Amino acid sequence: MIPTLEWLPEGVNFLDQTKLPLEETYVLATDYKQVATVIRDMIVRGAPAIGVSAAMGVAIGIDRSTATTISALTEEIAVISKTLAETRPTAVNLFWGIDEIRNLYNALAAKNTPIPEIKAAVVAKARRMYDEDIAACKQMGAHGASLLPREGTVLTHCNAGALATCGYGSALGVIRAAIERGHKIDVFADETRPFLQGARLTAWELMKDNIPTTVLCDNMAAHLMSKGRIQAVIVGADRIAANGDTANKIGTYGVAILAKEHGIPFYVAAPWSTIDVNTAHGDLIPIEQRNPREVTHANGKQMTPNGVAIENPAFDVTPARYITAIITERGVLRAPYDQSIPQMAKQETAQPELVSG
């Protein structure tokens, strides 16, 4: 299993995804500020991994605190949480991870639990969230494998694999599960400009698993769909609104439109924590704007004229009408999502095969 991140006695150790695929190096974060930098600089990325990283960031902040009173520690946690919350605004998992640890802290603090016990409890919780994320990915794979073709080519955009989670992957986890069940699948991986998560990361991890993989420039999908060379599309998500509108890496919306035009199923695979029932529709999802240098430079070399204007949104929103199904660890959601999502939300412990509105 690819070690995307790991809690160590010294701190949280992150595989540096900015150096892949040519270098496999790690960054050790020993305090919450360093965890925030790792998230902001995309050393770790992918909504599920960001969520667990944020939880570990809050936990390490609490664990390393020198506060001697609950009131002082509570003040510190407000700063810790704010620092982490400001790193990547689109991925709702970020806020989920922060809230999971803060809610546990608040419950323990309300009981006047001794600070050493609080520290042990929040660290244990963050480490459980790591294991739970891997389990959720495998459950997504179990639910979604049968949706993929028994034989054929699946297109994916960005990286929704083991590198975007704590292990196994969401969209790539479904692909892995299908292959484990005997499906003969090969993968087209969009390069995913401008950060090249597909070319650098998806191709790297699928090749490690000996899954046949071909990298495409982002503008090649329409041509290949028109030739019948793509049988399904599956992507991850950074936030899914209550009506099923889905924010994912920039370029996903265009792929979804192309899939619809060519009659190709378009699937989204994401943990339940990515569904934001408090955001009614996609227009309300905040879209992160990133550094223009990601567009103007490649491998340190400037590719655009000096002074030209740059637009660099990190995500776009795919309207629910283009999504064939949403695969979660709880089961598979179908349209109308504004009915099936609330229905599944009520089933906290259920593992339904299919929920239709």
Coordinates of C-alpha atoms in Angstrom, one line a residue:
M1 CA 0.0 0.0 0.0
I2 CA 1.4 3.4 -1.0
P3 CA 2.1 5.3 2.3
T4 CA 0.4 8.7 1.5
L5 CA 0.8 9.8 5.1
E6 CA 1.6 8.2 8.4
W7 CA 1.5 9.2 12.1
L8 CA 4.9 8.7 13.6
P9 CA 6.2 9.5 17.1
E10 CA 8.2 12.4 15.5
G11 CA 5.2 13.9 13.7
V12 CA 3.1 13.2 10.6
N13 CA 5.1 11.9 7.6
F14 CA 3.9 12.8 4.1
L15 CA 4.9 11.4 0.7
D16 CA 5.8 14.5 -1.2
Q17 CA 3.5 14.3 -4.2
T18 CA 5.1 17.4 -5.8
K19 CA 8.2 15.3 -6.4
L20 CA 6.5 12.3 -8.0
P21 CA 6.9 10.4 -10.3
L22 CA 10.7 10.9 -10.4
E23 CA 11.4 11.1 -6.7
E24 CA 9.9 9.2 -3.8
T25 CA 10.7 11.5 -0.9
Y26 CA 8.9 12.4 2.4
V27 CA 8.2 15.5 4.4
L28 CA 7.9 15.3 8.2
A29 CA 5.6 17.8 9.8
T30 CA 6.3 18.2 13.5
D31 CA 3.6 20.8 14.3
Y32 CA 0.2 22.0 13.0
K33 CA 1.7 24.9 11.0
Q34 CA 3.9 22.5 9.0
V35 CA 0.8 20.3 8.4
A36 CA -1.0 23.4 7.1
T37 CA 1.9 24.1 4.7
V38 CA 1.9 20.5 3.5
I39 CA -1.8 20.8 2.6
R40 CA -1.6 24.2 1.1
D41 CA 1.4 23.4 -1.1
M42 CA -0.2 20.1 -2.3
I43 CA 2.5 17.9 -0.8
V44 CA -0.5 16.0 0.2
R45 CA -3.7 16.3 -1.9
G46 CA -7.0 14.7 -2.6
A47 CA -10.1 15.4 -0.6
P48 CA -10.0 12.2 1.7
A49 CA -6.3 12.6 2.4
I50 CA -6.7 16.3 3.1
G51 CA -9.5 15.5 5.6
V52 CA -7.4 13.0 7.6
S53 CA -4.3 15.3 7.3
A54 CA -6.3 18.1 8.8
A55 CA -7.5 15.9 11.6
M56 CA -3.9 14.9 12.3
G57 CA -2.9 18.6 12.1
V58 CA -5.4 19.5 14.9
A59 CA -4.3 16.4 16.9
I60 CA -0.6 17.2 16.7
G61 CA -1.4 20.8 17.6
I62 CA -3.2 19.6 20.7
D63 CA -0.6 16.9 21.5
R64 CA 2.3 19.3 21.2
S65 CA 0.6 22.1 23.2
T66 CA 2.2 23.3 26.4
A67 CA -1.1 24.7 27.7
T68 CA -1.8 23.7 31.4
T69 CA -5.5 24.7 31.5
I70 CA -8.5 23.8 29.4
S71 CA -9.3 27.4 28.7
A72 CA -5.7 28.1 27.4
L73 CA -5.9 24.9 25.3
T74 CA -9.3 25.9 23.9
E75 CA -7.9 29.2 22.8
E76 CA -5.0 27.4 21.0
I77 CA -7.3 25.0 19.3
A78 CA -9.2 28.0 17.8
V79 CA -6.0 29.2 16.2
I80 CA -5.0 25.8 15.1
S81 CA -8.3 25.1 13.4
K82 CA -8.4 28.5 11.7
T83 CA -4.9 28.0 10.3
L84 CA -5.8 24.6 8.8
A85 CA -9.2 25.7 7.6
E86 CA -7.6 28.5 5.4
T87 CA -5.4 26.1 3.4
R88 CA -7.8 24.6 0.7
P89 CA -11.4 26.0 0.7
T90 CA -13.1 23.7 -1.8
A91 CA -12.5 20.3 -0.3
V92 CA -15.2 19.9 2.4
N93 CA -13.3 16.9 3.9
L94 CA -10.8 19.5 5.2
F95 CA -13.5 21.0 7.5
W96 CA -14.9 17.6 8.3
G97 CA -11.4 16.4 9.5
I98 CA -11.0 19.5 11.7
D99 CA -14.5 19.2 13.2
E100 CA -14.0 15.5 14.0
I101 CA -11.1 16.3 16.3
R102 CA -12.6 19.5 17.7
N103 CA -15.9 17.9 18.5
L104 CA -14.1 15.1 20.4
Y105 CA -12.0 17.7 22.2
N106 CA -15.1 19.8 23.1
A107 CA -16.8 16.7 24.5
L108 CA -13.8 15.8 26.7
A109 CA -13.2 19.4 27.8
A110 CA -16.8 19.7 28.9
K111 CA -16.2 16.8 31.3
N112 CA -13.0 18.4 32.6
T113 CA -11.0 15.5 31.3
P114 CA -7.3 15.8 32.3
I115 CA -5.2 17.3 29.5
P116 CA -2.9 14.3 29.1
E117 CA -6.0 12.1 28.6
I118 CA -7.4 14.6 26.0
K119 CA -4.1 14.4 24.1
A120 CA -4.1 10.7 24.0
A121 CA -7.7 10.6 22.9
V122 CA -7.4 13.0 20.0
V123 CA -4.3 11.3 18.7
A124 CA -6.0 7.9 18.9
K125 CA -9.0 9.4 17.0
A126 CA -6.9 10.8 14.2
R127 CA -5.1 7.5 13.8
R128 CA -8.5 5.7 13.6
M129 CA -9.6 8.1 10.9
Y130 CA -6.7 6.9 8.8
D131 CA -7.7 3.3 9.1
E132 CA -11.4 4.2 8.6
D133 CA -10.5 6.0 5.3
I134 CA -8.8 2.9 3.9
A135 CA -11.7 0.8 4.9
A136 CA -14.2 3.2 3.3
C137 CA -12.2 3.2 0.0
K138 CA -12.3 -0.6 -0.1
Q139 CA -16.1 -0.5 0.6
M140 CA -16.5 2.0 -2.2
G141 CA -14.7 -0.5 -4.4
A142 CA -17.0 -3.3 -3.4
H143 CA -20.1 -1.2 -4.2
G144 CA -18.8 0.2 -7.5
A145 CA -16.9 -2.6 -9.1
S146 CA -19.9 -4.1 -10.9
L147 CA -20.6 -0.7 -12.5
L148 CA -17.5 -0.9 -14.6
P149 CA -17.3 -2.9 -17.8
R150 CA -16.2 -6.5 -17.7
E151 CA -13.8 -5.6 -20.4
G152 CA -12.8 -2.2 -21.8
T153 CA -11.1 1.1 -21.1
V154 CA -12.0 3.5 -18.3
L155 CA -11.1 7.2 -18.4
T156 CA -10.2 9.0 -15.2
H157 CA -9.3 12.7 -14.6
C158 CA -6.9 14.0 -12.0
N159 CA -5.9 11.5 -9.3
A160 CA -8.5 9.8 -7.1
G161 CA -6.3 6.9 -6.1
A162 CA -4.3 5.8 -3.1
L163 CA -2.4 9.0 -3.3
A164 CA -5.6 11.0 -2.8
T165 CA -6.6 9.0 0.2
C166 CA -4.9 7.1 3.0
G167 CA -4.7 4.1 0.7
Y168 CA -6.5 2.1 -2.1
G169 CA -8.3 5.1 -3.5
S170 CA -11.8 6.2 -4.4
A171 CA -12.2 6.2 -8.2
L172 CA -9.0 4.2 -8.6
G173 CA -10.2 2.0 -5.7
V174 CA -13.3 1.1 -7.8
I175 CA -11.0 0.3 -10.7
R176 CA -8.8 -1.8 -8.5
A177 CA -11.8 -3.7 -7.0
A178 CA -13.1 -4.4 -10.5
I179 CA -9.8 -5.8 -11.6
E180 CA -9.6 -7.9 -8.4
R181 CA -12.9 -9.4 -9.4
G182 CA -11.7 -10.4 -12.9
H183 CA -12.6 -7.4 -15.0
K184 CA -10.2 -6.8 -17.9
I185 CA -9.7 -3.1 -17.6
D186 CA -7.2 -0.7 -18.9
V187 CA -7.1 3.0 -18.0
F188 CA -6.8 6.3 -19.8
A189 CA -5.4 8.9 -17.5
D190 CA -6.0 12.5 -18.4
E191 CA -2.8 14.5 -17.8
T192 CA -4.9 17.1 -15.9
R193 CA -3.3 20.5 -16.5
P194 CA -1.9 22.5 -15.0
F195 CA -0.6 20.4 -12.0
L196 CA -0.5 17.2 -14.0
Q197 CA -1.9 14.9 -11.3
G198 CA -3.0 12.4 -13.9
A199 CA 0.3 12.3 -15.8
R200 CA 2.4 12.3 -12.7
L201 CA 0.4 10.6 -10.0
T202 CA -2.4 8.4 -11.5
A203 CA 0.0 6.9 -14.1
W204 CA 2.7 6.3 -11.4
E205 CA 0.5 4.4 -8.9
L206 CA -1.4 2.4 -11.6
M207 CA 1.9 1.3 -13.1
K208 CA 3.1 0.2 -9.6
D209 CA 0.0 -2.0 -9.6
N210 CA 0.7 -3.3 -13.1
I211 CA -2.6 -1.9 -14.3
P212 CA -2.3 -1.0 -18.1
T213 CA -2.3 2.8 -18.2
T214 CA -2.1 5.3 -21.1
V215 CA -1.7 9.1 -20.4
L216 CA -3.8 11.4 -22.5
C217 CA -3.5 15.2 -23.1
D218 CA -6.7 16.7 -21.7
N219 CA -8.0 17.6 -25.1
M220 CA -7.9 14.1 -26.5
A221 CA -10.9 12.6 -24.7
A222 CA -13.5 13.7 -27.3
H223 CA -11.7 12.1 -30.2
L224 CA -11.2 8.8 -28.3
M225 CA -14.9 8.7 -27.2
S226 CA -16.0 9.3 -30.7
K227 CA -14.0 6.2 -31.8
G228 CA -15.7 4.0 -29.2
R229 CA -12.5 3.6 -27.2
I230 CA -13.8 4.6 -23.8
Q231 CA -16.5 2.5 -22.1
A232 CA -16.8 4.4 -18.8
V233 CA -15.5 7.5 -16.9
I234 CA -14.9 7.5 -13.2
V235 CA -13.5 10.4 -11.1
G236 CA -13.3 11.5 -7.5
A237 CA -14.7 14.6 -5.8
D238 CA -13.7 17.4 -3.5
R239 CA -17.2 18.4 -2.5
I240 CA -20.7 17.1 -3.5
A241 CA -23.6 19.4 -2.9
A242 CA -26.9 18.2 -1.5
N243 CA -28.4 18.1 -5.0
G244 CA -25.5 16.0 -6.4
D245 CA -23.6 18.8 -8.1
T246 CA -19.9 17.8 -7.8
A247 CA -16.8 19.8 -7.5
N248 CA -13.7 18.1 -8.8
K249 CA -10.4 19.0 -10.4
I250 CA -10.7 21.6 -13.2
G251 CA -11.6 19.9 -16.5
T252 CA -13.9 17.3 -15.0
Y253 CA -17.0 19.2 -16.1
G254 CA -15.9 19.1 -19.7
V255 CA -15.2 15.4 -19.5
A256 CA -18.7 14.9 -18.1
I257 CA -20.3 16.8 -21.0
L258 CA -18.4 14.7 -23.5
A259 CA -19.4 11.5 -21.8
K260 CA -23.1 12.5 -21.9
E261 CA -22.8 13.3 -25.6
H262 CA -21.3 10.0 -26.4
G263 CA -23.6 7.9 -24.2
I264 CA -20.8 6.9 -21.8
P265 CA -21.6 6.4 -18.1
F266 CA -19.9 9.0 -15.8
Y267 CA -19.3 7.9 -12.2
V268 CA -18.2 9.8 -9.2
A269 CA -16.5 7.9 -6.3
A270 CA -16.1 9.6 -3.0
P271 CA -16.4 8.9 0.7
W272 CA -19.6 10.1 2.5
S273 CA -17.6 12.8 4.2
T274 CA -17.3 14.5 0.8
I275 CA -21.0 15.0 0.6
D276 CA -21.9 18.5 2.0
V277 CA -25.6 18.4 2.8
N278 CA -25.4 22.0 4.0
T279 CA -24.5 23.2 0.5
A280 CA -27.7 23.2 -1.5
H281 CA -26.2 23.2 -5.0
G282 CA -22.9 23.6 -6.9
D283 CA -23.1 27.4 -7.4
L284 CA -22.5 27.7 -3.6
I285 CA -19.3 25.7 -3.6
P286 CA -16.2 27.9 -3.1
I287 CA -13.7 27.5 -5.9
E288 CA -10.0 27.8 -5.0
Q289 CA -7.9 30.0 -7.1
R290 CA -4.3 28.9 -7.2
N291 CA -0.9 30.5 -8.0
P292 CA -0.7 31.7 -11.6
R293 CA 2.8 30.2 -11.7
E294 CA 1.3 26.8 -12.0
V295 CA 0.1 27.8 -15.4
T296 CA 2.9 30.0 -16.6
H297 CA 5.7 27.6 -15.7
A298 CA 6.5 24.0 -16.3
N299 CA 9.5 22.3 -14.6
G300 CA 10.7 25.7 -13.6
K301 CA 10.6 27.1 -17.2
Q302 CA 8.4 29.9 -18.2
M303 CA 5.9 28.9 -20.9
T304 CA 3.9 32.1 -21.4
P305 CA 4.7 35.8 -22.3
N306 CA 5.6 38.2 -19.5
G307 CA 2.6 40.0 -18.1
V308 CA -0.1 37.9 -19.7
A309 CA -3.2 37.5 -17.5
I310 CA -3.7 34.1 -16.0
E311 CA -6.8 32.3 -14.7
N312 CA -6.2 29.3 -12.5
P313 CA -9.3 27.9 -10.8
A314 CA -8.4 24.6 -9.2
F315 CA -11.8 23.0 -9.6
D316 CA -15.0 23.1 -11.6
V317 CA -18.5 21.9 -10.8
T318 CA -20.2 19.1 -12.7
P319 CA -24.0 19.5 -12.6
A320 CA -25.8 16.4 -11.2
R321 CA -27.6 15.8 -14.5
Y322 CA -24.3 14.6 -16.0
I323 CA -23.6 12.1 -13.3
T324 CA -24.7 8.5 -13.8
A325 CA -24.1 7.4 -10.2
I326 CA -22.2 8.5 -7.1
I327 CA -20.4 5.7 -5.3
T328 CA -19.8 6.0 -1.6
E329 CA -18.9 3.5 1.2
R330 CA -22.5 3.5 2.2
G331 CA -23.7 2.4 -1.3
V332 CA -24.5 3.8 -4.7
L333 CA -26.6 6.9 -5.2
R334 CA -28.7 7.5 -8.3
A335 CA -30.7 10.5 -9.5
P336 CA -32.6 12.4 -8.3
Y337 CA -29.8 13.1 -5.9
D338 CA -31.8 15.6 -3.9
Q339 CA -33.9 12.7 -2.8
S340 CA -31.4 9.8 -2.6
I341 CA -28.7 11.8 -0.7
P342 CA -31.1 12.7 2.2
Q343 CA -32.4 9.1 2.2
M344 CA -28.9 7.7 2.6
A345 CA -28.0 10.3 5.2
K346 CA -30.7 8.8 7.4
Q347 CA -29.1 5.4 7.2
E348 CA -26.1 6.0 9.4
T349 CA -25.2 2.3 9.8
A350 CA -26.7 0.8 6.7
Q351 CA -24.7 -0.4 3.8
P352 CA -27.3 -0.4 1.0
E353 CA -26.5 -1.7 -2.5
L354 CA -28.5 1.1 -4.1
V355 CA -30.5 4.1 -3.0
S356 CA -32.8 5.7 -5.6
G357 CA -34.9 8.7 -5.1

